[in-house]
mmCIF file of C-alpha atoms and ligand atoms in Angstrom:
data_model
loop_
_atom_site.group_PDB
_atom_site.id
_atom_site.type_symbol
_atom_site.label_atom_id
_atom_site.label_comp_id
_atom_site.label_asym_id
_atom_site.label_seq_id
_atom_site.Cartn_x
_atom_site.Cartn_y
_atom_site.Cartn_z
ATOM 1 C CA PRO A 1 87.314 113.384 71.121
ATOM 2 C CA ASP A 2 89.385 111.073 69.060
ATOM 3 C CA VAL A 3 92.154 113.644 69.132
ATOM 4 C CA LEU A 4 92.163 113.931 72.705
ATOM 5 C CA GLN A 5 91.999 110.367 73.380
ATOM 6 C CA GLY A 6 95.220 110.086 71.107
ATOM 7 C CA LEU A 7 96.678 112.709 73.286
ATOM 8 C CA LEU A 8 96.094 111.235 76.190
ATOM 9 C CA GLU A 9 97.341 107.843 75.558
ATOM 10 C CA ARG A 10 100.556 109.437 74.500
ATOM 11 C CA TRP A 11 100.882 111.338 77.780
ATOM 12 C CA SER A 12 99.755 108.175 79.769
ATOM 13 C CA SER A 13 102.638 106.359 78.277
ATOM 14 C CA GLN A 14 105.127 109.206 78.603
ATOM 15 C CA SER A 15 105.038 109.400 82.228
ATOM 16 C CA LEU A 16 105.436 105.987 83.714
ATOM 17 C CA GLU A 17 106.985 105.700 86.999
ATOM 18 C CA PRO A 18 110.695 106.017 86.602
ATOM 19 C CA GLN A 19 112.109 102.676 88.226
ATOM 20 C CA ARG A 20 109.548 100.770 85.879
ATOM 21 C CA ALA A 21 110.940 97.910 83.499
ATOM 22 C CA SER A 22 109.862 98.181 80.045
ATOM 23 C CA PRO A 23 106.500 96.532 79.944
ATOM 24 C CA ARG A 24 106.128 92.856 79.269
ATOM 25 C CA THR A 25 103.360 90.587 80.034
ATOM 26 C CA TYR A 26 103.425 87.495 82.029
ATOM 27 C CA SER A 27 101.823 83.964 81.059
ATOM 28 C CA PRO A 28 98.583 83.514 82.869
ATOM 29 C CA VAL A 29 100.316 80.347 84.682
ATOM 30 C CA ALA A 30 102.508 82.644 86.086
ATOM 31 C CA VAL A 31 100.068 84.901 87.280
ATOM 32 C CA CYS A 32 97.806 82.354 88.642
ATOM 33 C CA HIS A 33 100.962 81.060 90.773
ATOM 34 C CA ALA A 34 101.678 84.378 92.036
ATOM 35 C CA ILE A 35 98.053 84.963 93.195
ATOM 36 C CA ALA A 36 98.168 81.172 94.496
ATOM 37 C CA ASN A 37 101.280 81.707 96.192
ATOM 38 C CA GLY A 38 100.975 84.956 98.035
ATOM 39 C CA GLU A 39 103.502 87.083 95.786
ATOM 40 C CA LEU A 40 100.782 89.946 95.498
ATOM 41 C CA VAL A 41 101.242 92.686 97.734
ATOM 42 C CA ASN A 42 99.376 95.695 98.464
ATOM 43 C CA TYR A 43 101.134 99.438 98.246
ATOM 44 C CA TYR A 44 99.194 102.246 99.279
ATOM 45 C CA GLN A 45 99.434 105.907 97.862
ATOM 46 C CA PRO A 46 98.002 108.521 100.133
ATOM 47 C CA LYS A 47 94.991 110.740 99.266
ATOM 48 C CA VAL A 48 95.380 114.213 101.156
ATOM 49 C CA ASP A 49 93.184 117.210 101.839
ATOM 50 C CA VAL A 50 94.108 119.955 99.390
ATOM 51 C CA ALA A 51 92.952 122.594 101.823
ATOM 52 C CA THR A 52 94.955 121.410 104.957
ATOM 53 C CA GLY A 53 97.528 118.911 103.807
ATOM 54 C CA ALA A 54 95.615 116.275 106.181
ATOM 55 C CA LEU A 55 95.925 112.794 105.307
ATOM 56 C CA ARG A 56 92.281 111.420 104.370
ATOM 57 C CA GLY A 57 92.736 107.784 102.818
ATOM 58 C CA VAL A 58 94.554 105.503 100.735
ATOM 59 C CA GLU A 59 94.433 103.933 97.350
ATOM 60 C CA THR A 60 95.427 100.267 97.324
ATOM 61 C CA LEU A 61 97.868 99.325 94.266
ATOM 62 C CA VAL A 62 98.765 95.883 93.869
ATOM 63 C CA ARG A 63 102.360 94.991 92.881
ATOM 64 C CA TRP A 64 103.815 91.318 92.367
ATOM 65 C CA GLN A 65 106.780 90.649 94.433
ATOM 66 C CA HIS A 66 108.524 88.443 91.769
ATOM 67 C CA PRO A 67 111.187 86.086 92.887
ATOM 68 C CA ASP A 68 113.359 86.882 89.898
ATOM 69 C CA ASP A 69 112.316 90.008 88.643
ATOM 70 C CA GLY A 70 111.502 92.123 91.673
ATOM 71 C CA LEU A 71 108.860 94.337 91.656
ATOM 72 C CA VAL A 72 106.177 93.992 88.986
ATOM 73 C CA PHE A 73 103.595 96.573 88.239
ATOM 74 C CA PRO A 74 99.892 96.106 87.681
ATOM 75 C CA ASP A 75 99.932 96.866 83.830
ATOM 76 C CA GLN A 76 101.933 93.777 83.741
ATOM 77 C CA PHE A 77 99.621 91.407 85.033
ATOM 78 C CA ILE A 78 95.851 92.777 85.572
ATOM 79 C CA SER A 79 94.659 92.261 82.063
ATOM 80 C CA VAL A 80 96.061 88.734 81.847
ATOM 81 C CA ALA A 81 94.327 87.937 85.339
ATOM 82 C CA GLU A 82 91.114 89.827 83.427
ATOM 83 C CA THR A 83 91.451 87.871 80.231
ATOM 84 C CA HIS A 84 92.288 84.453 81.921
ATOM 85 C CA GLY A 85 89.343 84.170 84.647
ATOM 86 C CA PHE A 86 91.501 85.275 87.423
ATOM 87 C CA ILE A 87 90.661 88.410 87.768
ATOM 88 C CA ASP A 88 88.220 87.508 90.876
ATOM 89 C CA ASP A 89 90.756 85.904 92.848
ATOM 90 C CA LEU A 90 93.177 88.681 92.314
ATOM 91 C CA THR A 91 90.584 91.203 93.490
ATOM 92 C CA HIS A 92 89.670 88.697 96.711
ATOM 93 C CA VAL A 93 93.318 88.766 97.816
ATOM 94 C CA VAL A 94 93.704 92.349 97.204
ATOM 95 C CA LEU A 95 90.463 93.551 99.119
ATOM 96 C CA ILE A 96 90.964 90.984 102.250
ATOM 97 C CA GLU A 97 94.723 92.374 102.850
ATOM 98 C CA ALA A 98 93.430 96.027 102.136
ATOM 99 C CA LEU A 99 90.399 95.556 104.802
ATOM 100 C CA ALA A 100 92.902 94.044 107.082
ATOM 101 C CA GLN A 101 95.464 96.964 106.843
ATOM 102 C CA ALA A 102 92.480 99.352 107.432
ATOM 103 C CA ARG A 103 91.337 97.857 110.557
ATOM 104 C CA ARG A 104 95.054 97.881 111.755
ATOM 105 C CA TRP A 105 95.382 101.800 110.783
ATOM 106 C CA HIS A 106 91.925 102.238 112.637
ATOM 107 C CA ASP A 107 93.065 100.283 115.686
ATOM 108 C CA SER A 108 96.375 102.327 115.969
ATOM 109 C CA GLY A 109 94.330 105.821 115.592
ATOM 110 C CA LEU A 110 94.685 106.322 112.032
ATOM 111 C CA ALA A 111 91.169 107.136 110.610
ATOM 112 C CA LEU A 112 91.653 106.249 106.802
ATOM 113 C CA ARG A 113 89.332 105.455 104.025
ATOM 114 C CA VAL A 114 90.932 102.883 101.886
ATOM 115 C CA ALA A 115 90.214 102.354 98.427
ATOM 116 C CA VAL A 116 90.406 99.320 96.058
ATOM 117 C CA ASN A 117 90.440 99.407 92.364
ATOM 118 C CA VAL A 118 87.801 97.036 90.935
ATOM 119 C CA SER A 119 87.629 95.396 87.232
ATOM 120 C CA MET A 120 84.571 95.926 85.449
ATOM 121 C CA LYS A 121 85.036 91.883 85.356
ATOM 122 C CA ASN A 122 84.500 91.821 88.907
ATOM 123 C CA LEU A 123 81.032 93.161 88.625
ATOM 124 C CA VAL A 124 79.581 90.986 86.055
ATOM 125 C CA GLY A 125 79.149 88.215 88.799
ATOM 126 C CA LEU A 126 76.066 88.879 90.785
ATOM 127 C CA ASP A 127 78.004 87.161 93.884
ATOM 128 C CA PHE A 128 80.419 90.170 94.229
ATOM 129 C CA ALA A 129 78.622 92.365 95.951
ATOM 130 C CA ASP A 130 77.855 89.479 98.856
ATOM 131 C CA PHE A 131 81.655 88.738 98.767
ATOM 132 C CA VAL A 132 82.541 92.542 99.441
ATOM 133 C CA LEU A 133 79.883 93.157 102.127
ATOM 134 C CA ASP A 134 80.730 89.811 104.002
ATOM 135 C CA GLN A 135 84.289 90.993 103.898
ATOM 136 C CA VAL A 136 83.485 94.264 105.222
ATOM 137 C CA LEU A 137 81.528 93.023 107.998
ATOM 138 C CA GLN A 138 84.139 90.371 108.956
ATOM 139 C CA SER A 139 86.873 93.039 108.832
ATOM 140 C CA GLY A 140 84.888 95.497 111.133
ATOM 141 C CA VAL A 141 85.665 98.701 108.816
ATOM 142 C CA ALA A 142 82.746 100.754 108.423
ATOM 143 C CA ALA A 143 81.153 100.443 104.767
ATOM 144 C CA GLN A 144 81.744 103.849 104.201
ATOM 145 C CA ASP A 145 85.340 103.821 104.958
ATOM 146 C CA LEU A 146 85.836 101.069 101.869
ATOM 147 C CA ILE A 147 86.008 102.996 98.437
ATOM 148 C CA LEU A 148 85.592 100.843 95.358
ATOM 149 C CA GLU A 149 87.264 102.530 92.365
ATOM 150 C CA VAL A 150 85.779 101.689 89.014
ATOM 151 C CA THR A 151 87.197 102.354 85.472
ATOM 152 C CA GLU A 152 84.477 101.554 82.769
ATOM 153 C CA SER A 153 86.117 99.166 80.235
ATOM 154 C CA ARG A 154 86.215 100.181 76.538
ATOM 155 C CA LEU A 155 85.209 96.284 75.714
ATOM 156 C CA MET A 156 82.111 96.079 77.977
ATOM 157 C CA THR A 157 78.683 96.862 76.334
ATOM 158 C CA ASP A 158 76.041 95.229 78.750
ATOM 159 C CA LEU A 159 76.177 97.186 81.769
ATOM 160 C CA ARG A 160 73.132 96.034 83.488
ATOM 161 C CA ILE A 161 74.706 93.379 85.744
ATOM 162 C CA PRO A 162 77.355 95.658 86.863
ATOM 163 C CA LEU A 163 74.901 98.702 87.513
ATOM 164 C CA ASP A 164 72.932 96.478 89.640
ATOM 165 C CA VAL A 165 75.901 95.241 91.644
ATOM 166 C CA LEU A 166 77.176 98.609 92.120
ATOM 167 C CA THR A 167 73.847 100.140 93.291
ATOM 168 C CA ARG A 168 73.607 96.978 95.520
ATOM 169 C CA LEU A 169 76.697 97.948 97.253
ATOM 170 C CA ARG A 170 76.165 101.625 97.283
ATOM 171 C CA LEU A 171 72.689 100.866 99.276
ATOM 172 C CA LYS A 172 74.904 99.100 101.812
ATOM 173 C CA HIS A 173 76.914 102.507 102.194
ATOM 174 C CA ILE A 174 79.882 101.078 100.263
ATOM 175 C CA SER A 175 81.674 104.419 98.888
ATOM 176 C CA LEU A 176 82.042 104.381 95.140
ATOM 177 C CA SER A 177 84.508 106.258 92.776
ATOM 178 C CA ILE A 178 84.777 106.939 89.266
ATOM 179 C CA ASP A 179 88.557 106.392 88.314
ATOM 180 C CA ASP A 180 90.216 108.192 85.418
ATOM 181 C CA PHE A 181 87.767 110.372 84.720
ATOM 182 C CA GLY A 182 87.586 112.103 81.374
ATOM 183 C CA THR A 183 89.527 109.598 79.544
ATOM 184 C CA GLY A 184 86.891 108.013 77.760
ATOM 185 C CA HIS A 185 86.769 104.893 79.498
ATOM 186 C CA SER A 186 84.872 106.470 82.160
ATOM 187 C CA SER A 187 82.207 108.012 80.473
ATOM 188 C CA LEU A 188 79.675 110.537 81.676
ATOM 189 C CA SER A 189 76.980 108.043 81.255
ATOM 190 C CA GLN A 190 77.812 106.257 84.298
ATOM 191 C CA LEU A 191 77.152 109.524 86.421
ATOM 192 C CA ARG A 192 73.536 109.026 85.200
ATOM 193 C CA ASP A 193 72.875 105.646 86.733
ATOM 194 C CA ILE A 194 74.621 105.432 89.998
ATOM 195 C CA ALA A 195 75.078 107.930 92.835
ATOM 196 C CA PHE A 196 78.977 107.830 92.976
ATOM 197 C CA ASN A 197 80.793 109.332 96.045
ATOM 198 C CA GLU A 198 83.742 110.392 94.457
ATOM 199 C CA LEU A 199 85.199 111.492 91.070
ATOM 200 C CA LYS A 200 88.906 111.149 90.136
ATOM 201 C CA ILE A 201 90.110 113.232 87.633
ATOM 202 C CA ASP A 202 92.811 111.467 85.464
ATOM 203 C CA ARG A 203 96.617 112.383 85.681
ATOM 204 C CA GLY A 204 96.145 113.522 81.880
ATOM 205 C CA PHE A 205 94.299 116.477 82.944
ATOM 206 C CA VAL A 206 96.032 117.201 86.005
ATOM 207 C CA HIS A 207 99.811 117.488 85.739
ATOM 208 C CA HIS A 208 100.672 121.027 84.027
ATOM 209 C CA ALA A 209 97.028 121.831 83.807
ATOM 210 C CA SER A 210 97.814 125.443 84.754
ATOM 211 C CA GLN A 211 100.114 125.562 81.724
ATOM 212 C CA ASP A 212 97.831 123.809 79.189
ATOM 213 C CA LYS A 213 94.629 125.030 78.093
ATOM 214 C CA THR A 214 92.717 122.031 77.333
ATOM 215 C CA LYS A 215 93.836 120.088 80.277
ATOM 216 C CA HIS A 216 92.501 123.296 82.587
ATOM 217 C CA ALA A 217 89.415 123.299 80.469
ATOM 218 C CA ILE A 218 88.724 119.689 81.101
ATOM 219 C CA PHE A 219 89.693 119.757 84.793
ATOM 220 C CA THR A 220 87.210 122.667 85.590
ATOM 221 C CA ALA A 221 84.410 121.329 83.614
ATOM 222 C CA SER A 222 84.960 117.734 85.467
ATOM 223 C CA LEU A 223 85.344 119.839 88.567
ATOM 224 C CA ASN A 224 81.829 121.425 88.217
ATOM 225 C CA ILE A 225 80.190 118.158 87.214
ATOM 226 C CA ALA A 226 81.263 116.676 90.615
ATOM 227 C CA ARG A 227 80.276 120.103 92.458
ATOM 228 C CA GLN A 228 76.923 119.625 91.059
ATOM 229 C CA LEU A 229 76.684 116.156 91.622
ATOM 230 C CA GLU A 230 77.842 116.499 95.523
ATOM 231 C CA MET A 231 80.895 114.155 94.629
ATOM 232 C CA LYS A 232 84.139 114.617 96.359
ATOM 233 C CA ILE A 233 86.745 115.371 93.551
ATOM 234 C CA VAL A 234 90.290 113.683 93.794
ATOM 235 C CA ALA A 235 92.990 115.087 91.651
ATOM 236 C CA GLU A 236 95.421 112.104 90.392
ATOM 237 C CA GLY A 237 98.889 112.495 89.160
ATOM 238 C CA VAL A 238 99.701 115.826 91.183
ATOM 239 C CA GLU A 239 103.604 115.834 90.186
ATOM 240 C CA ASP A 240 105.155 119.108 91.349
ATOM 241 C CA ARG A 241 104.640 122.332 93.358
ATOM 242 C CA ALA A 242 102.850 124.184 90.170
ATOM 243 C CA ASP A 243 99.942 121.298 90.255
ATOM 244 C CA TRP A 244 99.658 121.531 94.049
ATOM 245 C CA GLU A 245 99.067 125.397 93.674
ATOM 246 C CA PHE A 246 96.823 124.986 90.940
ATOM 247 C CA LEU A 247 94.552 122.442 92.971
ATOM 248 C CA ARG A 248 94.380 125.179 95.737
ATOM 249 C CA GLN A 249 93.240 127.757 93.645
ATOM 250 C CA GLN A 250 90.716 125.588 92.207
ATOM 251 C CA ASP A 251 89.292 124.487 95.543
ATOM 252 C CA CYS A 252 89.916 120.629 94.538
ATOM 253 C CA ASP A 253 89.237 118.337 97.611
ATOM 254 C CA LEU A 254 91.539 115.938 97.521
ATOM 255 C CA ALA A 255 94.902 115.204 95.702
ATOM 256 C CA GLN A 256 97.188 112.215 94.853
ATOM 257 C CA GLY A 257 100.564 112.049 93.189
ATOM 258 C CA TYR A 258 104.080 111.818 93.350
ATOM 259 C CA PHE A 259 104.409 115.078 94.774
ATOM 260 C CA VAL A 260 102.725 114.187 97.518
ATOM 261 C CA ALA A 261 103.791 110.353 97.527
ATOM 262 C CA LYS A 262 104.156 107.309 95.625
ATOM 263 C CA ALA A 263 102.410 104.165 96.408
ATOM 264 C CA MET A 264 104.470 102.448 99.516
ATOM 265 C CA PRO A 265 103.974 99.428 101.924
ATOM 266 C CA ALA A 266 101.822 99.696 104.470
ATOM 267 C CA ALA A 267 104.971 99.956 107.227
ATOM 268 C CA GLU A 268 106.128 102.913 105.569
ATOM 269 C CA LEU A 269 103.302 105.294 105.901
ATOM 270 C CA PRO A 270 104.078 106.670 109.193
ATOM 271 C CA ARG A 271 107.524 107.776 108.280
ATOM 272 C CA TRP A 272 106.054 109.580 105.156
ATOM 273 C CA LEU A 273 103.240 111.058 107.096
ATOM 274 C CA ALA A 274 106.117 112.695 109.437
ATOM 275 C CA GLU A 275 108.094 113.718 106.587
ATOM 276 C CA TRP A 276 104.886 115.222 104.692
ATOM 277 C CA THR A 277 103.694 117.017 107.520
ATOM 278 C CA GLY A 278 107.215 118.705 107.588
ATOM 279 C CA ARG A 279 106.982 119.576 103.810
ATOM 280 C CA TYR A 280 103.444 120.441 103.806
ATOM 281 C CA ALA A 281 103.956 123.027 106.520
ATOM 282 C CA ALA A 282 106.927 124.703 104.558
ATOM 283 C CA LEU A 283 104.654 125.070 101.492
ATOM 284 C CA LEU A 284 102.564 127.553 103.225
HETATM 285 P P1 LIG B 301 94.927 103.736 88.680
HETATM 286 O O1 LIG B 301 93.895 103.157 89.607
HETATM 287 O O2 LIG B 301 94.239 105.306 87.980
HETATM 288 O O3 LIG B 301 96.116 104.171 89.604
HETATM 289 C C1 LIG B 301 97.092 105.454 89.605
HETATM 290 C C2 LIG B 301 98.258 104.797 89.061
HETATM 291 O O4 LIG B 301 98.951 105.905 88.751
HETATM 292 C C3 LIG B 301 98.998 103.941 89.707
HETATM 293 O O5 LIG B 301 99.771 103.024 88.694
HETATM 294 C C4 LIG B 301 99.983 104.842 90.426
HETATM 295 O O6 LIG B 301 101.070 104.398 91.038
HETATM 296 C C5 LIG B 301 100.407 105.863 89.458
HETATM 297 N N1 LIG B 301 100.632 107.211 90.026
HETATM 298 C C6 LIG B 301 99.924 107.800 91.076
HETATM 299 N N2 LIG B 301 100.547 109.282 90.955
HETATM 300 C C7 LIG B 301 101.297 109.604 89.944
HETATM 301 C C8 LIG B 301 101.889 110.466 89.450
HETATM 302 O O7 LIG B 301 101.958 111.744 90.431
HETATM 303 N N3 LIG B 301 102.346 110.361 88.470
HETATM 304 C C9 LIG B 301 102.497 109.474 87.658
HETATM 305 N N4 LIG B 301 102.963 109.445 86.257
HETATM 306 N N5 LIG B 301 101.576 108.056 87.976
HETATM 307 C C10 LIG B 301 101.320 108.504 89.347
HETATM 308 P P2 LIG B 301 99.779 101.506 89.020
HETATM 309 O O8 LIG B 301 99.970 101.267 90.708
HETATM 310 O O9 LIG B 301 101.008 101.195 88.000
HETATM 311 O O10 LIG B 301 98.413 100.787 88.604
HETATM 312 C C11 LIG B 301 98.158 101.368 87.507
HETATM 313 C C12 LIG B 301 96.442 100.770 87.070
HETATM 314 O O11 LIG B 301 96.530 99.339 87.519
HETATM 315 C C13 LIG B 301 95.713 101.674 88.032
HETATM 316 O O12 LIG B 301 95.543 102.512 87.616
HETATM 317 C C14 LIG B 301 94.327 100.648 88.101
HETATM 318 O O13 LIG B 301 93.715 100.545 87.195
HETATM 319 C C15 LIG B 301 95.327 99.466 88.109
HETATM 320 N N6 LIG B 301 95.311 98.625 89.310
HETATM 321 C C16 LIG B 301 96.328 98.590 90.244
HETATM 322 N N7 LIG B 301 96.065 97.877 91.335
HETATM 323 C C17 LIG B 301 94.857 97.083 90.975
HETATM 324 C C18 LIG B 301 94.025 96.051 91.559
HETATM 325 O O14 LIG B 301 94.389 95.879 92.962
HETATM 326 N N8 LIG B 301 93.181 95.640 90.947
HETATM 327 C C19 LIG B 301 92.509 95.812 89.707
HETATM 328 N N9 LIG B 301 91.372 95.629 89.014
HETATM 329 N N10 LIG B 301 93.392 97.111 89.021
HETATM 330 C C20 LIG B 301 94.345 97.311 89.816
HETATM 331 MG MG1 LIG B 302 92.337 103.794 91.062
HETATM 332 MG MG1 LIG B 303 92.968 106.696 88.285
HETATM 333 MG MG1 LIG B 304 94.437 107.075 85.882
#
């Protein structure tokens, strides 16, 4: 497992989005201002049905529209917000906008489930569940159409409160997803305690899975676990045609990745959908 972990870390550091600047971290004050000044913007990455190509949902991925530095990616500010105590504020801003957007899509006839990434740090507050449930109610979005994606943190040892908070949300029909499955942060033990709806296989086991014995083995094992526990399976990081064909052969439920679409502002979704519909037809 240690060897695997090392390999994974190398793979994931190699495959950053191309337009991404070299990683730097911002000061807590700068990140705090960004949240307070409304400089965070939600981007949305499509999740499509592997069997039919249909758009099923989107994952919300936050970006910082920095006045001088342009678009800043979450790996440059999420951990700052987590360490300095404003991750709740960040999640609140992202969630409220994601729900408002989900409602707009719903009203325009697009039935999409919207996923929001939640930090383990959000789950140590017992009031987090109430906050989410209130916002869902106010937005008019159906509870099951909100998916919370959770990645286990390496540093978190006492999971009692997070498990209570997630259970409470699950009992109110909010959908729960395990993110980055297979990386060791998302460990099997999570599966024992909560009825997750969805399992997302980390992109380290998806891209080139058909050409790599280890990735292939981990991918199919994860798929079997998901099937037996009646969870939907999402493959992250589908980057090329070979990855897509592999998912079709494996009967994977949903796919997400650059081959389908990168994360985009909400306004670009209709144009992408038209383009993808044509491209998908040509794939058959
Ligand atoms: P994640 O939730 O696992 O999201 C997937 C990441 O992989 C995203 O990076 C996405 O842009 C990228 N990605 C998607 N498809 C591909 C692909 O085909 N190839 C490659 N190489 N990459 C792909 P992003 O947007 O930079 O987000 C990074 C991480 O930051 C996310 O990982 C998530 O853990 C965290 N994050 C993003 N938004 C939020 C947020 O609102 N709140 C919290 N707490 N965390 C967030
Ligand atoms: Mg995610
Ligand atoms: Mg993920
Ligand atoms: Mg991942």
